[in-house]
Short mmCIF file of C-alpha atoms in Angstrom, two decimals:
data_model
loop_
_atom_site.label_atom_id
_atom_site.label_comp_id
_atom_site.label_asym_id
_atom_site.label_seq_id
_atom_site.Cartn_x
_atom_site.Cartn_y
_atom_site.Cartn_z
CA MET O 1230 73.43 59.86 138.84
CA LYS O 1231 77.19 59.53 138.71
CA THR O 1232 76.88 57.12 135.76
CA ILE O 1233 74.53 59.50 133.93
CA ARG O 1234 76.91 62.38 134.55
CA ILE O 1235 79.85 60.37 133.18
CA ILE O 1236 77.82 59.44 130.08
CA SER O 1237 76.78 63.09 129.60
CA LEU O 1238 80.38 64.24 129.88
CA ALA O 1239 81.47 61.55 127.43
CA LEU O 1240 78.79 62.59 124.94
CA ALA O 1241 79.75 66.24 125.31
CA TYR O 1242 83.41 65.37 124.78
CA ALA O 1243 82.56 63.27 121.72
CA LEU O 1244 80.46 66.11 120.32
CA LEU O 1245 83.34 68.50 120.90
CA LEU O 1246 85.68 66.15 119.05
CA ILE O 1247 83.26 65.80 116.13
CA THR O 1248 82.74 69.57 115.95
CA GLY O 1249 86.48 70.15 116.07
CA ALA O 1250 87.10 67.54 113.40
CA TYR O 1251 84.44 69.10 111.19
CA ALA O 1252 85.96 72.54 111.52
CA GLY O 1253 89.39 71.18 110.78
CA THR O 1254 88.42 69.24 107.65
CA GLU O 1255 86.28 72.06 106.32
CA GLU O 1256 89.17 74.45 106.88
CA ARG O 1257 91.45 72.09 104.98
CA ILE O 1258 89.14 72.20 101.95
CA LYS O 1259 88.97 75.98 102.17
CA THR O 1260 92.74 76.20 102.43
CA GLU O 1261 93.17 74.08 99.29
CA ILE O 1262 90.62 76.18 97.39
CA THR O 1263 92.40 79.38 98.41
CA ARG O 1264 95.82 78.00 97.51
CA ASP O 1265 94.74 76.79 94.07
CA ILE O 1266 92.94 80.03 93.19
CA LEU O 1267 96.01 82.08 94.15
CA ALA O 1268 98.30 79.76 92.18
CA ALA O 1269 96.17 79.91 89.01
CA ALA O 1270 95.20 83.59 89.03
CA PRO O 1271 97.02 85.65 86.36
CA TRP O 1272 98.14 88.34 88.82
CA GLU O 1273 100.56 88.74 91.70
CA GLY O 1274 99.27 86.94 94.78
CA SER O 1275 99.93 89.91 97.05
CA GLY O 1276 97.11 91.77 95.33
CA ILE O 1277 94.48 89.04 95.66
CA GLU O 1278 92.10 88.23 98.49
CA VAL O 1279 89.97 85.07 98.67
CA ASP O 1280 87.15 84.98 101.21
CA ASP O 1281 83.53 83.95 101.86
CA ILE O 1282 84.19 80.34 100.78
CA GLN O 1283 81.01 78.25 100.76
CA ILE O 1284 81.11 74.45 100.45
CA TYR O 1285 77.91 72.75 99.30
CA GLY O 1286 76.86 69.19 100.12
CA TYR O 1287 79.72 68.31 102.45
CA ASP O 1288 78.88 65.97 105.34
CA PRO O 1289 81.95 65.38 107.54
CA ALA O 1290 80.32 62.33 109.14
CA ALA O 1291 79.72 60.54 105.84
CA ASP O 1292 83.03 60.58 104.03
CA GLY O 1293 86.64 60.53 105.12
CA PHE O 1294 89.39 61.84 102.85
CA ASP O 1295 93.13 62.28 102.85
CA ALA O 1296 93.57 64.61 99.84
CA VAL O 1297 91.70 67.41 98.11
CA LYS O 1298 91.66 68.20 94.38
CA VAL O 1299 90.24 71.54 93.22
CA LEU O 1300 89.09 71.96 89.61
CA LEU O 1301 88.93 75.60 88.52
CA PRO O 1302 86.84 76.73 85.52
CA ARG O 1303 88.86 77.50 82.39
CA PRO O 1304 88.91 80.02 80.95
CA ALA O 1305 87.78 82.12 83.87
CA ASN O 1306 87.80 85.65 85.09
CA TYR O 1307 89.17 85.03 88.57
CA ALA O 1308 87.83 88.29 89.99
CA GLY O 1309 84.33 88.19 91.47
CA ARG O 1310 82.31 85.18 92.58
CA LEU O 1311 83.99 82.00 91.42
CA THR O 1312 82.47 78.49 91.45
CA VAL O 1313 84.80 75.48 91.63
CA THR O 1314 84.53 71.69 91.76
CA VAL O 1315 86.15 69.90 94.71
CA SER O 1316 87.07 66.20 94.68
CA LEU O 1317 87.74 64.46 97.98
CA ILE O 1318 90.31 61.68 97.61
CA SER O 1319 90.79 58.71 99.93
CA LYS O 1320 93.60 56.22 99.36
CA GLY O 1321 94.01 57.46 95.79
CA ARG O 1322 90.31 57.12 94.95
CA GLU O 1323 87.73 59.87 94.58
CA VAL O 1324 85.05 59.38 97.24
CA LYS O 1325 83.06 62.60 96.88
CA THR O 1326 82.61 65.49 94.45
CA LEU O 1327 81.40 68.81 95.80
CA ARG O 1328 80.69 72.28 94.57
CA ALA O 1329 82.14 75.32 96.27
CA SER O 1330 82.23 79.04 95.66
CA ALA O 1331 84.48 81.86 96.78
CA THR O 1332 84.69 85.60 96.40
CA VAL O 1333 87.94 86.63 94.74
CA ARG O 1334 88.98 90.25 95.07
CA MET O 1335 91.87 91.62 93.11
CA PHE O 1336 93.66 94.82 93.99
CA LYS O 1337 96.06 96.14 91.39
CA GLU O 1338 97.68 99.39 90.37
CA VAL O 1339 96.18 100.12 86.97
CA VAL O 1340 95.88 102.99 84.52
CA VAL O 1341 92.70 104.99 85.04
CA ALA O 1342 91.31 107.84 82.95
CA LEU O 1343 91.74 111.08 84.85
CA ASN O 1344 89.70 113.02 82.27
CA PRO O 1345 87.01 111.92 79.80
CA ILE O 1346 88.64 110.72 76.55
CA ARG O 1347 86.76 110.97 73.26
CA MET O 1348 86.80 108.33 70.54
CA GLY O 1349 89.58 109.18 68.09
CA GLN O 1350 91.39 111.39 70.61
CA LYS O 1351 95.13 111.05 71.07
CA ILE O 1352 95.71 109.99 74.67
CA GLN O 1353 98.09 112.19 76.66
CA LYS O 1354 99.86 111.40 79.92
CA ASP O 1355 97.89 114.19 81.59
CA ASP O 1356 94.67 112.27 80.79
CA LEU O 1357 95.79 109.31 82.93
CA LYS O 1358 96.74 108.31 86.44
CA LEU O 1359 97.82 105.16 88.26
CA GLN O 1360 95.42 103.97 90.92
CA ARG O 1361 95.26 100.91 93.13
CA MET O 1362 91.74 99.60 92.93
CA GLU O 1363 89.52 96.57 93.09
CA ALA O 1364 87.79 95.47 89.91
CA THR O 1365 85.79 92.47 88.78
CA ASP O 1366 87.28 92.52 85.28
CA MET O 1367 90.97 93.38 84.95
CA PHE O 1368 91.84 91.48 81.78
CA GLY O 1369 93.61 93.83 79.39
CA ALA O 1370 94.06 96.52 82.04
CA LEU O 1371 97.26 98.53 81.66
CA GLY O 1372 99.83 98.82 84.43
CA SER O 1373 101.89 101.65 82.94
CA ILE O 1374 100.87 105.11 81.71
CA ASP O 1375 103.54 104.87 78.98
CA GLU O 1376 101.59 102.00 77.40
CA ALA O 1377 98.64 104.30 76.71
CA ALA O 1378 100.25 107.71 76.13
CA GLY O 1379 100.33 108.56 72.42
CA MET O 1380 97.72 105.94 71.48
CA ILE O 1381 94.36 106.75 69.85
CA ALA O 1382 91.13 105.97 71.70
CA LYS O 1383 88.96 103.47 69.78
CA ARG O 1384 85.97 104.27 71.98
CA PRO O 1385 84.93 106.89 74.53
CA ILE O 1386 86.58 106.35 77.93
CA THR O 1387 84.85 107.90 80.93
CA ALA O 1388 86.79 109.57 83.72
CA GLY O 1389 87.57 107.13 86.52
CA SER O 1390 87.33 103.99 84.38
CA VAL O 1391 90.13 101.46 83.88
CA VAL O 1392 91.96 101.88 80.56
CA LYS O 1393 92.36 98.59 78.66
CA LYS O 1394 94.41 97.54 75.66
CA ASP O 1395 91.40 96.99 73.43
CA TYR O 1396 90.17 100.55 74.12
CA MET O 1397 92.94 102.03 71.98
CA LYS O 1398 95.09 101.61 68.89
CA PRO O 1399 98.42 103.02 67.70
CA GLU O 1400 98.45 106.37 65.94
CA ALA O 1401 98.60 105.94 62.17
CA VAL O 1402 101.75 107.48 60.65
CA ILE O 1403 100.41 106.80 57.15
CA ARG O 1404 96.81 107.53 56.19
CA ARG O 1405 94.85 105.87 53.42
CA GLY O 1406 95.32 107.98 50.29
CA ASP O 1407 98.65 109.47 51.42
CA ARG O 1408 101.48 109.71 48.93
CA VAL O 1409 104.30 107.52 50.23
CA SER O 1410 107.85 106.64 49.32
CA VAL O 1411 108.43 102.92 48.72
CA LEU O 1412 111.97 101.54 48.94
CA ILE O 1413 112.25 98.12 47.30
CA SER O 1414 115.45 96.51 48.52
CA ASN O 1415 117.52 93.36 48.66
CA SER O 1416 121.24 92.66 49.08
CA LYS O 1417 122.02 93.71 45.47
CA LEU O 1418 119.31 96.14 44.44
CA LYS O 1419 117.57 99.23 45.78
CA ILE O 1420 114.71 100.94 43.96
CA LYS O 1421 112.78 103.91 45.26
CA THR O 1422 109.38 104.79 43.88
CA ALA O 1423 106.28 106.77 44.76
CA ALA O 1424 102.97 105.13 45.63
CA THR O 1425 99.61 105.77 47.26
CA ALA O 1426 98.67 104.08 50.53
CA VAL O 1427 95.52 101.98 50.23
CA GLU O 1428 95.10 101.69 54.02
CA ASP O 1429 96.25 103.28 57.25
CA GLY O 1430 99.75 102.28 58.32
CA TYR O 1431 101.43 102.02 61.72
CA ASN O 1432 105.08 102.06 62.72
CA ASP O 1433 106.81 98.71 62.10
CA LYS O 1434 103.58 97.16 60.74
CA MET O 1435 102.81 95.93 57.23
CA VAL O 1436 100.81 98.19 54.90
CA SER O 1437 99.73 98.07 51.28
CA ALA O 1438 100.30 100.78 48.68
CA ARG O 1439 99.61 101.15 44.94
CA THR O 1440 102.33 102.36 42.58
CA ALA O 1441 101.76 104.69 39.63
CA SER O 1442 101.61 101.67 37.33
CA GLY O 1443 98.71 100.27 39.36
CA LYS O 1444 100.68 97.47 41.03
CA GLU O 1445 99.91 96.87 44.70
CA VAL O 1446 102.85 96.20 46.99
CA SER O 1447 103.07 95.41 50.70
CA GLY O 1448 105.85 96.63 52.92
CA ARG O 1449 106.79 97.56 56.46
CA VAL O 1450 106.26 101.08 57.70
CA VAL O 1451 109.65 102.48 58.71
CA GLY O 1452 108.58 106.08 59.30
CA PRO O 1453 105.98 108.70 58.36
CA GLY O 1454 105.31 108.26 54.65
CA GLU O 1455 107.99 105.61 54.23
CA ILE O 1456 107.53 101.93 53.34
CA LEU O 1457 110.25 99.29 52.99
CA VAL O 1458 109.69 96.27 50.75
CA GLU O 1459 112.33 93.59 51.25
CA PHE O 1460 112.75 90.55 49.03
#
């Protein structure tokens, strides 16, 4: 009986060691996954949470390893459910490749529409607010109200939705068909002439205009109704 009891205790102790080893090695893989996701994500780490990590096909009794390599998908939207490839390395050699997944939550202060914004409407500061929120798609989201104020909505934006860069465009200071003043200039010569814009123009952007003689010129918008052609 004493011998059986000793064997039982030894088996229990061995099982405890195996269970502890399994938890430790699994935690190591999870730690590496978390670290690599945080390092690669295009946002500040303080606003990111990584949890619910699942590792598929890992048998702690079958393979030993001394290093972990995590391969993240590229390009990837790191918010939401993310699947990664994990390589287990032993003595510099890959001994096992696994799949794993994790839930990545991003919390960020972003610009949100306070009121509904119509397509073509000029966005005002009163239409916007800053709000810390979780989102599954934050690419292009704005972090400053000043970035959106004064821009023109390219599409309807519903109240409460995140405002993104591709939802808006600058306000045109020259409209197609407008009469404009074209200054043609170099270090020795300056000529000013009238022309007609053939497209909308935006501050500090290139625009084309047609002179009275029918010649089309391209220049930089330097103000409302003013184009500078440098050569």
